XYZ file of C-alpha atoms in Angstrom:
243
model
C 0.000 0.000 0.000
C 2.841 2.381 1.210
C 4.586 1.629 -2.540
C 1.184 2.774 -4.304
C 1.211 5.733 -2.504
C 5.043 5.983 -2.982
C 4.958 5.765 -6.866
C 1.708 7.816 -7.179
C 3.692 10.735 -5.833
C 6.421 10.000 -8.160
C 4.270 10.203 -10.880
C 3.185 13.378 -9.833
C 6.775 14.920 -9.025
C 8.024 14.022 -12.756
C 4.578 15.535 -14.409
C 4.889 18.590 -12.741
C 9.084 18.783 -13.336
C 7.724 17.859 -16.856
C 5.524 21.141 -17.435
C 8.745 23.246 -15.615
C 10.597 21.564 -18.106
C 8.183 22.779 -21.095
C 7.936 25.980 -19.445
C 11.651 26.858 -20.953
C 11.245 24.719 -24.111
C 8.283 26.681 -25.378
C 9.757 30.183 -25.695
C 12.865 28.851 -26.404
C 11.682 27.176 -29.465
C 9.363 30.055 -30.065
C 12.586 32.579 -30.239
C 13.952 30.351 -32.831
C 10.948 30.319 -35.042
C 11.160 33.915 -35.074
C 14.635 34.391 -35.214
C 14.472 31.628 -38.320
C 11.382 33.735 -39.806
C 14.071 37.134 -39.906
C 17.018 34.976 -41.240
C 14.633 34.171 -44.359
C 13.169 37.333 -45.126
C 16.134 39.117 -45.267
C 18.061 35.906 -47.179
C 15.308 36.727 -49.330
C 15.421 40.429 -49.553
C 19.046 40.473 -50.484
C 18.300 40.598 -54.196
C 14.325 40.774 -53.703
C 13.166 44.264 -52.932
C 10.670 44.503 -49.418
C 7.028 45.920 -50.684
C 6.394 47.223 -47.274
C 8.274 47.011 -43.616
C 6.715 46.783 -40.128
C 7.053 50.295 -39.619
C 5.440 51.554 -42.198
C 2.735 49.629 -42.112
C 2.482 51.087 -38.242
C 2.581 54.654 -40.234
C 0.000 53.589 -42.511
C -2.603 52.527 -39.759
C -1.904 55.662 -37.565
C -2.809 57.846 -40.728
C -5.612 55.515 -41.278
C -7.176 55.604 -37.761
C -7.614 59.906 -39.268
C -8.553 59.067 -42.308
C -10.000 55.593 -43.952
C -8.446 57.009 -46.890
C -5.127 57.614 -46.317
C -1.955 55.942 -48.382
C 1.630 56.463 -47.735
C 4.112 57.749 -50.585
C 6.874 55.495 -51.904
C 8.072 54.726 -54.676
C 11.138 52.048 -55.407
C 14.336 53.610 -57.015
C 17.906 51.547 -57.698
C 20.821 52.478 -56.013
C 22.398 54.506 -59.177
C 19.163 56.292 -59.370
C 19.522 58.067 -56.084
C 22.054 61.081 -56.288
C 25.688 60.641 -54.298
C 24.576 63.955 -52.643
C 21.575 61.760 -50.266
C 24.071 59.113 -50.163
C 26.916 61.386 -48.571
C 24.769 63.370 -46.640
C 22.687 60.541 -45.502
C 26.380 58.664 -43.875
C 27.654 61.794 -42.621
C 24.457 62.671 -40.212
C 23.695 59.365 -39.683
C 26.700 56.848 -39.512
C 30.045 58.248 -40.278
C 31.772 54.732 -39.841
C 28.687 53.238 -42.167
C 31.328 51.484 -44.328
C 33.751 50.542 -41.919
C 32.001 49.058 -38.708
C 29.767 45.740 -38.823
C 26.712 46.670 -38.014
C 26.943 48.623 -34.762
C 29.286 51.411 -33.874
C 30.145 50.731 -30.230
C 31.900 54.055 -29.736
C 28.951 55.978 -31.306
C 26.773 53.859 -28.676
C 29.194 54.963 -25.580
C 29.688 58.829 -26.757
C 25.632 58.673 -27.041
C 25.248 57.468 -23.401
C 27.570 59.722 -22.106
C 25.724 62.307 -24.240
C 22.101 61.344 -22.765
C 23.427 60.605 -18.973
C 24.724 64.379 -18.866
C 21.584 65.971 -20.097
C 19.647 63.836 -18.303
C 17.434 62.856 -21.558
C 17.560 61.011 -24.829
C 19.816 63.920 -27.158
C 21.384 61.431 -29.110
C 20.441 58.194 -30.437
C 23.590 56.308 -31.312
C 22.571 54.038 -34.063
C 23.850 52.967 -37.381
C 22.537 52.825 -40.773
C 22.054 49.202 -40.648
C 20.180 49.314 -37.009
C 18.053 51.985 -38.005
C 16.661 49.241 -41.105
C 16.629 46.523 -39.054
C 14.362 48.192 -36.772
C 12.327 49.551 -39.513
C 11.854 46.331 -41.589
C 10.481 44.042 -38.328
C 9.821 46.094 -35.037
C 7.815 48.758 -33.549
C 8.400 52.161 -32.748
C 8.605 51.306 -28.618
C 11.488 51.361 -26.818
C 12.753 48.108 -24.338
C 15.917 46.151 -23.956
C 14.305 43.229 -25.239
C 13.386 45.143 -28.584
C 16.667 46.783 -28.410
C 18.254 42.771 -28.202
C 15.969 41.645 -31.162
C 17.455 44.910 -33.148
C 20.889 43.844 -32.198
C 20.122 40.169 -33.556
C 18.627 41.446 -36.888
C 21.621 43.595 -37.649
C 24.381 41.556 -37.222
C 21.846 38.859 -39.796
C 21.511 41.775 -42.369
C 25.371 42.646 -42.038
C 26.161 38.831 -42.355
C 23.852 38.221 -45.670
C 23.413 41.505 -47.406
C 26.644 43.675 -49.086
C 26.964 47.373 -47.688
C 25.599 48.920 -50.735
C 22.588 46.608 -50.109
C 21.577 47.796 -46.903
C 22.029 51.436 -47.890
C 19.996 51.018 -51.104
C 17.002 49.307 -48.731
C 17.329 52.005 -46.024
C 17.184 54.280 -48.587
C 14.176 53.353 -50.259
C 12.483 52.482 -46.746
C 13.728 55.528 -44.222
C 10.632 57.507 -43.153
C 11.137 61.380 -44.579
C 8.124 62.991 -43.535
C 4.180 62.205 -42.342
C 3.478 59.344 -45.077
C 6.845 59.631 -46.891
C 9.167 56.964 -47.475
C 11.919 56.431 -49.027
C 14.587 58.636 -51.440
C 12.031 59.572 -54.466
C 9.345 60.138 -52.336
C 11.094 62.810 -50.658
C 12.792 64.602 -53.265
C 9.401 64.656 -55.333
C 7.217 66.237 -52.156
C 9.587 68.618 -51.205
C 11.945 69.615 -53.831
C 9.560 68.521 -56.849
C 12.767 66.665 -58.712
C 14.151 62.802 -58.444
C 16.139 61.529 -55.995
C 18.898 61.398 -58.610
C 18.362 65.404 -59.072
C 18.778 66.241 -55.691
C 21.126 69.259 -55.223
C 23.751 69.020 -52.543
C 22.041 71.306 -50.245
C 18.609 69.695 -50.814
C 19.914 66.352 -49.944
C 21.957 67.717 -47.067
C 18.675 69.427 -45.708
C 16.539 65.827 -46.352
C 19.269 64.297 -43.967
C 19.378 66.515 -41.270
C 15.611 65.528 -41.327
C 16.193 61.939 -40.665
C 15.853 61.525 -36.582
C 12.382 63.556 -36.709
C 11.031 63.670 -40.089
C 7.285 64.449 -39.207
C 8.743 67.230 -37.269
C 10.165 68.790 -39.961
C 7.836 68.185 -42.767
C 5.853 70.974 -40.588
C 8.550 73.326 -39.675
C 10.448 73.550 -42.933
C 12.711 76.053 -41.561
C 13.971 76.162 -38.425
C 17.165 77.773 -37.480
C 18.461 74.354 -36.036
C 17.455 72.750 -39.207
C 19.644 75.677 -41.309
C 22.586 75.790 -38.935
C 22.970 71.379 -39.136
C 22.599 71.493 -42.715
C 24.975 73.714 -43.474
C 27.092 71.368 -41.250
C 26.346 68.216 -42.633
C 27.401 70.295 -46.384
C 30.603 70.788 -44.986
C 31.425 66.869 -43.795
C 29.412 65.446 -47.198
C 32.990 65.673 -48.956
C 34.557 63.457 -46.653
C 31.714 60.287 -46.764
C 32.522 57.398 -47.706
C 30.075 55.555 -49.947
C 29.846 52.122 -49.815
């Protein structure tokens, strides 16, 4: 009687060590599922070109929740049919070290803490071309360690499949310019009226300086911060390296 009773709570111990024991499997298989679902797209996307990314589809249903009606603007251009003046501008506001770093800049990450812990607020964000599309193409707009992990994960998988001037030419068709404007042409058509290949070197250094806070600036077109960065970003243009 006294083994029954010993073997019925043996049976119990090992099921419940057994749903423990699933407890870790689960979301441990469930991160690689998801981690296998990002290695594919972008295996795909390296000579594929992305219709849409996560973000602005997130865009697309903000502008929707005003209007039913609303679209966003973009429109798909090759990498020799956006002008060297984006290009250089683009790496020399954004990600100086764009063609020499893999994926994330560690000392732009540090000088950006350091930057933020001394004003006591986010003034500078710290991350590379290739960060700034990997967050774009999968994850939201919010802010956490985990999504700040998953953005780590999906860079160093674009850096290891895609070329340099692949990721630039994505981020550049992708990169949010203004309230329902994406990418290179869409930009230089709403607020120059040319191509992306016609931008001017002051136009293009203008559309850069745009970048961290585009929606921002597609309402206040001329600010004197917006002047005074410009003409700083025309100045360091010449010394970009293009991938």
């Amino acid at each position: 009687m006294s083994g029954g009773k010993k073997g019925a709570r043996n049976g119990g111990s090992g099921s419940r060590y057994g749903w423990i024991k699933w407890l870790f499997i689960v979301p441990v298989l469930a991160f690689i599922v998801v981690q296998l679902y990002f290695f594919l797209q972008i295996w795909w996307w390296v000579d594929h070109n992305p219709s849409s990314t996560a973000f602005m589809r997130e865009q697309l249903s903000v502008l929707q929740d005003k209007n039913p009606n609303a679209t966003i603007k973009q429109t798909w251009v090759p990498y020799n049919r956006i002008s060297n003046n984006l290009k250089r501008a683009i790496i020399a506001s954004e990600d100086a070290n764009f063609s020499e770093h893999e994926g994330v800049d560690w000392e732009a990450l540090q000088k950006a803490y350091e930057k933020n812990s001394k004003k006591q607020k986010v003034v500078a964000g710290g991350s590379t071309i290739t960060q700034q599309l990997a967050k774009n193409l999968f994850l939201s707009g919010s802010r956490s360690y985990v999504r700040k992990g998953q953005e780590l994960i999906i860079t160093y998988m674009l850096e290891s499949l895609m070329e340099k001037q692949r990721i630039f030419e994505i981020y550049l068709n992708v990169v949010e310019f203004g309230t329902g404007i994406f990418g290179a042409e869409a930009a230089a058509r709403h607020y120059y009226h040319v191509s992306a290949a016609g931008l001017s070197a002051a136009q293009a250094a203008k559309l850069a300086v745009m970048l961290p806070n585009p929606r921002f600036y597609d309402r206040h077109r001329d600010t004197g911060y917006l002047n005074r960065r410009t003409s700083v970003i025309l100045r360091r243009m010449g010394a970009a390296e293009l991938p």
